[in-house]
Short mmCIF file of C-alpha atoms and ligand atoms in Angstrom, two decimals:
data_model
loop_
_atom_site.label_atom_id
_atom_site.label_comp_id
_atom_site.label_asym_id
_atom_site.label_seq_id
_atom_site.Cartn_x
_atom_site.Cartn_y
_atom_site.Cartn_z
CA MET O 272 85.03 69.15 136.76
CA SER O 273 83.86 71.91 134.46
CA VAL O 274 85.81 74.49 136.51
CA PHE O 275 88.90 72.27 136.13
CA LEU O 276 88.44 72.02 132.37
CA PHE O 277 87.89 75.78 132.15
CA LEU O 278 91.14 76.44 134.04
CA CYS O 279 93.06 73.96 131.86
CA TYR O 280 91.70 75.58 128.71
CA ASN O 281 92.66 79.06 129.83
CA THR O 282 96.12 78.04 131.00
CA LEU O 283 96.78 76.17 127.78
CA GLY O 284 95.52 79.13 125.79
CA ASP O 285 97.84 81.55 127.56
CA GLU O 286 100.88 79.29 127.17
CA ASN O 287 100.35 78.96 123.44
CA MET O 288 99.69 82.63 122.84
CA LYS O 289 102.19 85.42 122.40
CA ILE O 290 101.53 89.11 122.66
CA ILE O 291 103.33 90.95 119.86
CA ASP O 292 105.07 93.86 121.53
CA GLY O 293 104.62 96.75 119.12
CA LYS O 294 106.29 99.20 121.47
CA LYS O 295 109.48 97.17 121.66
CA ILE O 296 109.62 96.48 117.92
CA SER O 297 108.92 100.15 117.16
CA GLU O 298 111.93 101.13 119.28
CA LYS O 299 114.09 98.82 117.15
CA VAL O 300 112.71 100.49 114.01
CA LEU O 301 113.39 103.96 115.43
CA GLU O 302 117.00 102.94 116.15
CA GLU O 303 117.38 101.94 112.47
CA VAL O 304 115.97 105.31 111.44
CA LYS O 305 118.32 107.14 113.82
CA THR O 306 121.31 105.55 112.10
CA ASP O 307 120.01 106.64 108.68
CA ILE O 308 119.35 110.16 109.92
CA GLU O 309 122.90 110.45 111.30
CA LYS O 310 124.22 109.58 107.83
CA PHE O 311 122.08 112.34 106.28
CA LYS O 312 123.36 114.82 108.84
CA LEU O 313 126.94 114.00 107.85
CA LYS O 314 125.91 115.07 104.34
CA LYS O 315 124.51 118.32 105.79
CA ILE O 316 120.93 117.24 105.19
CA THR O 317 118.51 118.09 107.99
CA PRO O 318 115.59 115.68 107.60
CA THR O 319 112.40 117.72 107.92
CA LEU O 320 108.78 116.67 108.22
CA ALA O 321 105.85 119.07 107.98
CA ILE O 322 102.73 117.96 109.85
CA ILE O 323 99.44 119.74 109.18
CA LEU O 324 96.44 119.51 111.47
CA VAL O 325 93.21 121.28 110.59
CA GLY O 326 90.76 121.83 113.43
CA ASN O 327 90.57 120.78 117.05
CA ASP O 328 90.05 117.02 117.02
CA THR O 329 91.37 115.84 120.40
CA ALA O 330 92.51 112.40 119.24
CA SER O 331 94.32 113.94 116.24
CA LYS O 332 96.20 116.30 118.55
CA VAL O 333 97.46 113.28 120.52
CA TYR O 334 98.53 111.50 117.30
CA VAL O 335 100.38 114.62 116.12
CA LYS O 336 102.10 114.91 119.51
CA ASN O 337 103.25 111.27 119.29
CA LYS O 338 104.62 111.91 115.81
CA THR O 339 106.54 114.99 116.93
CA ILE O 340 108.01 113.05 119.88
CA ALA O 341 109.21 110.36 117.45
CA CYS O 342 110.78 113.08 115.27
CA GLN O 343 112.70 114.40 118.26
CA LYS O 344 113.86 110.87 119.17
CA VAL O 345 115.35 110.13 115.76
CA GLY O 346 116.55 113.64 114.88
CA VAL O 347 113.96 114.75 112.33
CA ASP O 348 113.05 118.45 112.37
CA CYS O 349 109.31 118.76 112.70
CA GLN O 350 107.35 121.75 111.41
CA GLU O 351 103.85 121.79 112.86
CA TYR O 352 101.02 123.66 111.16
CA PHE O 353 97.92 123.92 113.33
CA LEU O 354 95.23 125.40 111.13
CA ASP O 355 91.90 126.80 112.20
CA GLN O 356 88.77 124.62 111.86
CA ASN O 357 87.44 127.08 109.25
CA THR O 358 90.49 126.88 106.97
CA SER O 359 89.29 126.51 103.38
CA GLU O 360 90.38 123.73 101.03
CA GLU O 361 92.09 126.38 98.90
CA GLU O 362 94.10 127.74 101.85
CA LEU O 363 95.15 124.23 102.78
CA ILE O 364 96.22 123.48 99.22
CA ASN O 365 98.17 126.77 99.12
CA LEU O 366 100.12 125.64 102.18
CA ILE O 367 100.78 122.25 100.56
CA ASP O 368 102.03 124.01 97.40
CA LYS O 369 104.40 126.08 99.50
CA LEU O 370 105.74 122.99 101.28
CA ASN O 371 106.04 121.10 97.98
CA LYS O 372 108.29 123.88 96.67
CA ASP O 373 110.40 124.13 99.83
CA ASP O 374 113.54 122.04 99.25
CA LEU O 375 114.22 121.98 102.98
CA VAL O 376 110.98 120.05 103.62
CA HIS O 377 111.27 116.33 102.82
CA GLY O 378 107.95 114.97 104.05
CA ILE O 379 104.40 116.33 104.25
CA LEU O 380 101.73 114.74 106.40
CA LEU O 381 98.12 115.86 106.56
CA GLN O 382 96.56 114.47 109.73
CA SER O 383 93.10 113.00 109.13
CA PRO O 384 90.26 113.54 109.64
CA VAL O 385 89.88 117.04 108.25
CA PRO O 386 86.73 119.17 108.70
CA LYS O 387 83.84 118.09 106.48
CA HIS O 388 84.01 121.10 104.14
CA ILE O 389 87.44 119.91 102.92
CA ASN O 390 87.66 117.08 100.40
CA ILE O 391 90.68 115.21 101.71
CA ASP O 392 91.21 113.30 98.45
CA ASN O 393 91.61 116.61 96.57
CA VAL O 394 94.27 117.63 99.05
CA PHE O 395 96.14 114.30 99.04
CA GLU O 396 96.35 114.66 95.26
CA LYS O 397 98.25 117.92 95.65
CA ILE O 398 101.00 116.54 97.91
CA ASN O 399 104.20 115.96 95.93
CA PRO O 400 104.33 112.13 95.59
CA LEU O 401 108.03 112.24 96.59
CA LYS O 402 107.12 113.96 99.88
CA ASP O 403 103.94 111.96 100.49
CA VAL O 404 105.08 110.13 103.65
CA ASP O 405 101.60 108.68 104.29
CA GLY O 406 101.37 107.20 100.80
CA PHE O 407 97.90 108.62 100.13
CA ASN O 408 98.63 110.51 96.91
CA PRO O 409 96.95 108.59 94.03
CA ILE O 410 100.35 108.06 92.36
CA ASN O 411 101.71 106.23 95.41
CA TYR O 412 98.39 104.44 95.85
CA GLY O 413 98.55 103.34 92.21
CA LYS O 414 102.09 102.07 92.63
CA LEU O 415 100.97 100.04 95.62
CA LEU O 416 98.11 98.66 93.52
CA ILE O 417 100.47 97.39 90.81
CA GLY O 418 102.87 95.96 93.38
CA LYS O 419 105.56 98.63 93.04
CA GLU O 420 105.52 99.92 96.59
CA ASN O 421 107.13 103.30 96.98
CA LEU O 422 105.92 105.54 99.76
CA THR O 423 103.27 103.31 101.31
CA SER O 424 100.89 103.66 104.24
CA CYS O 425 102.76 103.62 107.55
CA THR O 426 100.19 101.48 109.38
CA SER O 427 100.36 98.81 106.66
CA LEU O 428 104.16 98.70 106.69
CA GLY O 429 104.16 98.66 110.48
CA ILE O 430 101.86 95.63 110.53
CA VAL O 431 103.98 93.81 107.95
CA ARG O 432 107.04 94.44 110.12
CA LEU O 433 105.26 93.15 113.26
CA LEU O 434 104.52 89.90 111.45
CA GLU O 435 108.05 89.66 110.04
CA GLU O 436 109.62 90.22 113.45
CA GLU O 437 107.64 87.25 114.79
CA ASN O 438 108.45 85.13 111.72
CA ILE O 439 104.78 84.90 110.89
CA GLU O 440 104.42 83.87 107.25
CA ILE O 441 102.12 86.04 105.12
CA ARG O 442 102.55 84.16 101.84
CA GLY O 443 99.67 81.80 101.14
CA LYS O 444 97.84 82.74 104.33
CA ASN O 445 94.19 83.73 104.54
CA VAL O 446 94.25 87.32 105.70
CA VAL O 447 90.85 88.73 106.64
CA ILE O 448 90.64 92.48 107.15
CA ILE O 449 87.61 94.07 108.78
CA GLY O 450 87.25 97.59 107.37
CA ARG O 451 87.58 99.06 103.88
CA SER O 452 88.79 102.61 104.50
CA ASN O 453 91.13 104.34 102.06
CA ILE O 454 93.37 105.35 104.96
CA VAL O 455 93.89 102.01 106.67
CA SER O 456 92.25 98.90 105.27
CA LYS O 457 92.61 99.26 101.49
CA PRO O 458 96.37 99.93 101.49
CA LEU O 459 96.80 97.21 104.09
CA SER O 460 94.92 94.70 101.95
CA LEU O 461 97.15 95.58 98.98
CA CYS O 462 100.29 95.21 101.10
CA MET O 463 99.12 91.75 102.10
CA LEU O 464 98.23 90.84 98.52
CA ASN O 465 101.66 92.03 97.34
CA ARG O 466 103.13 89.59 99.85
CA ASP O 467 101.10 86.70 98.40
CA ALA O 468 98.35 86.47 100.99
CA THR O 469 94.83 85.49 100.02
CA ILE O 470 92.83 88.48 101.15
CA THR O 471 89.24 88.99 102.23
CA ILE O 472 87.99 92.49 102.93
CA CYS O 473 84.94 92.73 105.16
CA HIS O 474 82.94 95.88 105.90
CA SER O 475 79.70 97.19 107.32
CA LYS O 476 77.62 95.61 104.52
CA THR O 477 79.27 92.19 104.74
CA VAL O 478 76.72 89.47 105.31
CA ASP O 479 77.65 86.99 108.06
CA LEU O 480 80.93 88.55 109.09
CA LYS O 481 81.80 85.65 111.37
CA GLU O 482 81.71 83.19 108.48
CA HIS O 483 84.58 85.15 106.92
CA THR O 484 86.59 85.94 110.04
CA LYS O 485 86.60 82.27 111.09
CA THR O 486 88.61 81.47 107.95
CA ALA O 487 91.41 83.89 108.88
CA ASP O 488 94.92 82.71 109.59
CA ILE O 489 95.61 86.38 110.17
CA LEU O 490 92.66 88.49 111.29
CA ILE O 491 93.06 92.26 111.21
CA SER O 492 90.44 94.58 112.62
CA ALA O 493 90.26 98.27 111.66
CA VAL O 494 86.70 99.18 112.59
CA GLY O 495 86.89 101.60 115.50
CA LYS O 496 84.45 99.87 117.87
CA PRO O 497 85.46 98.49 121.29
CA ALA O 498 85.04 94.73 121.83
CA PHE O 499 83.89 94.33 118.23
CA VAL O 500 85.94 91.18 117.61
CA THR O 501 84.71 88.46 119.93
CA SER O 502 86.25 85.04 120.51
CA ASP O 503 83.59 83.22 118.46
CA MET O 504 84.81 85.16 115.38
CA VAL O 505 88.35 83.83 115.69
CA LYS O 506 89.73 80.53 114.43
CA ASP O 507 91.86 78.54 116.92
CA GLY O 508 95.51 79.47 116.51
CA ALA O 509 94.88 82.58 114.40
CA VAL O 510 97.07 85.69 114.51
CA VAL O 511 94.98 88.69 115.57
CA ILE O 512 96.09 92.24 114.79
CA ASP O 513 94.10 95.06 116.35
CA VAL O 514 94.34 98.36 114.48
CA GLY O 515 91.39 100.03 116.22
CA ILE O 516 91.96 102.87 118.64
CA ASN O 517 88.96 103.66 120.80
CA ARG O 518 88.61 105.78 123.89
CA LEU O 519 86.14 104.51 126.49
CA LYS O 520 84.02 106.84 128.63
CA ASP O 521 86.46 106.50 131.56
CA GLY O 522 89.26 107.70 129.27
CA THR O 523 91.01 104.34 128.77
CA LEU O 524 92.24 103.40 125.32
CA CYS O 525 91.27 100.09 123.78
CA GLY O 526 91.24 98.43 120.40
CA ASP O 527 88.50 96.59 118.51
CA VAL O 528 89.30 93.19 119.94
CA ASP O 529 87.84 91.76 123.13
CA PHE O 530 91.39 91.05 124.20
CA GLU O 531 90.87 89.05 127.39
CA LYS O 532 88.59 86.53 125.67
CA VAL O 533 90.20 86.43 122.25
CA LYS O 534 93.76 85.96 123.51
CA ASN O 535 92.99 82.37 124.56
CA LYS O 536 92.04 81.44 121.01
CA CYS O 537 95.01 82.78 119.11
CA SER O 538 98.69 82.14 118.57
CA TYR O 539 99.68 85.80 118.43
CA ILE O 540 97.83 88.98 119.30
CA THR O 541 98.57 92.70 119.49
CA LYS O 542 97.43 94.94 122.33
CA VAL O 543 96.04 98.46 122.35
CA PRO O 544 97.89 100.53 123.37
CA GLY O 545 101.34 99.15 122.56
CA GLY O 546 100.59 97.27 119.35
CA VAL O 547 100.04 98.76 115.91
CA GLY O 548 99.98 102.43 117.05
CA PRO O 549 103.71 102.80 117.81
CA MET O 550 104.56 100.94 114.60
CA THR O 551 102.57 103.45 112.54
CA VAL O 552 104.63 106.25 114.02
CA ALA O 553 107.92 104.37 113.58
CA TYR O 554 107.13 103.67 109.92
CA LEU O 555 106.30 107.33 109.41
CA MET O 556 109.90 108.00 110.40
CA LYS O 557 111.06 105.25 107.99
CA ASN O 558 109.04 106.93 105.26
CA VAL O 559 110.76 110.26 105.94
CA VAL O 560 114.08 108.48 105.29
CA LYS O 561 112.65 106.90 102.14
CA ALA O 562 111.32 110.27 100.95
CA ILE O 563 114.75 111.90 101.36
CA ASN O 564 116.38 109.11 99.37
CA LEU O 565 113.80 109.61 96.61
CA GLN O 566 114.53 113.32 96.53
CA LEU O 567 118.34 113.05 96.46
P1 NAD U 36 86.77 104.21 109.18
O1 NAD U 36 85.67 104.66 110.07
O2 NAD U 36 87.08 104.98 107.96
O3 NAD U 36 86.50 102.70 108.74
C1 NAD U 36 85.89 101.79 109.56
C2 NAD U 36 85.54 100.59 108.75
O4 NAD U 36 84.87 99.66 109.58
C3 NAD U 36 84.61 100.90 107.57
O5 NAD U 36 85.24 100.51 106.37
C4 NAD U 36 83.36 100.08 107.84
O6 NAD U 36 82.87 99.45 106.67
C5 NAD U 36 83.85 99.05 108.83
N1 NAD U 36 82.76 98.66 109.72
C6 NAD U 36 82.00 99.45 110.51
N2 NAD U 36 81.05 98.71 111.15
C7 NAD U 36 81.22 97.44 110.73
C8 NAD U 36 80.53 96.22 111.00
N3 NAD U 36 79.48 96.19 111.83
N4 NAD U 36 80.96 95.11 110.40
C9 NAD U 36 82.03 95.13 109.56
N5 NAD U 36 82.73 96.26 109.27
C10 NAD U 36 82.30 97.39 109.84
O7 NAD U 36 88.05 104.09 110.13
P2 NAD U 36 89.61 103.96 109.76
O8 NAD U 36 90.16 105.30 109.46
O9 NAD U 36 89.82 102.86 108.80
O10 NAD U 36 90.17 103.52 111.18
C11 NAD U 36 89.73 102.31 111.79
C12 NAD U 36 90.23 102.26 113.21
O11 NAD U 36 91.66 102.24 113.19
C13 NAD U 36 89.87 103.47 114.07
O12 NAD U 36 89.66 103.05 115.40
C14 NAD U 36 91.11 104.35 113.99
O13 NAD U 36 91.23 105.19 115.14
C15 NAD U 36 92.17 103.30 113.99
N6 NAD U 36 93.47 103.67 113.40
C16 NAD U 36 94.55 103.17 114.01
C17 NAD U 36 95.80 103.42 113.51
C18 NAD U 36 96.98 102.84 114.20
O14 NAD U 36 98.09 103.22 113.91
N7 NAD U 36 96.78 101.89 115.11
C19 NAD U 36 95.96 104.21 112.36
C20 NAD U 36 94.82 104.71 111.74
C21 NAD U 36 93.57 104.42 112.26
#
């Protein structure tokens, strides 16, 4: 009897749950970008993105590669700057100054993390806000804060689009975000607030995390720990968005969510890989288009 009930529960869970296909939606976004880029090319504008990577972080190299592949797909020229691990903050800022002044460069992206001797916030401050395709310059951050989104974090915009594509309402919903980083979770929480969600931000010092996550209509995890979100943390019927990217010892990629167990509890869920990651890259391309329009 209990085996029967278990099977029924799992089957029911699967039927009611939908995996949000970030790969497919990202391809749609890239097609939109391609059309915009063709229009720029008719006006003799060659959209150009400069990507800077400092050091040898293996994961960062993969992210940069994915971004350059997306550039090729949509027709954006990509200038890659691979700087030595020992590059000083001053040298990095000098390169940013040069790119800021170069009218042929429309977007500047500094891949994080950077080596510890560099204060990344100092460097983000130096990127021309009109070329700041990651939205991390304090001016763009401030605009996001007051609800005047300009160039805004690609991951946040990608997640909003995933929800929109599935007709998942954000307005009035309880959105719980696990993580409070400047790069991912804070801009994401502001994006959700700007779209009238009620937001809760949880972090490593949150007391009784589960108490908060159980209230989520939309639960978003950006922690960076495999199997961190377990099924007992998820309300029945919730939407679960997994931002985490973790590499296991055997080399496989996974998110923060214990996918196989959690999927039976929720209405929608994203997978890793193939969820938020491709949307981040696609919205980087969107932001290049936005940056050009701001500079025209
Ligand atoms: P981070 O290390 O800066 O932040 C992690 C956050 O998790 C912190 O704010 C911390 O407070 C919180 N945290 C840690 N332990 C916790 C606990 N026990 N309980 C509650 N909260 C806890 O990382 P980040 O830069 O915000 O990135 C988060 C994850 O998202 C990483 O896996 C990263 O690789 C991934 N990421 C994915 C994309 C994408 O496009 N999918 C983009 C950027 C980052």
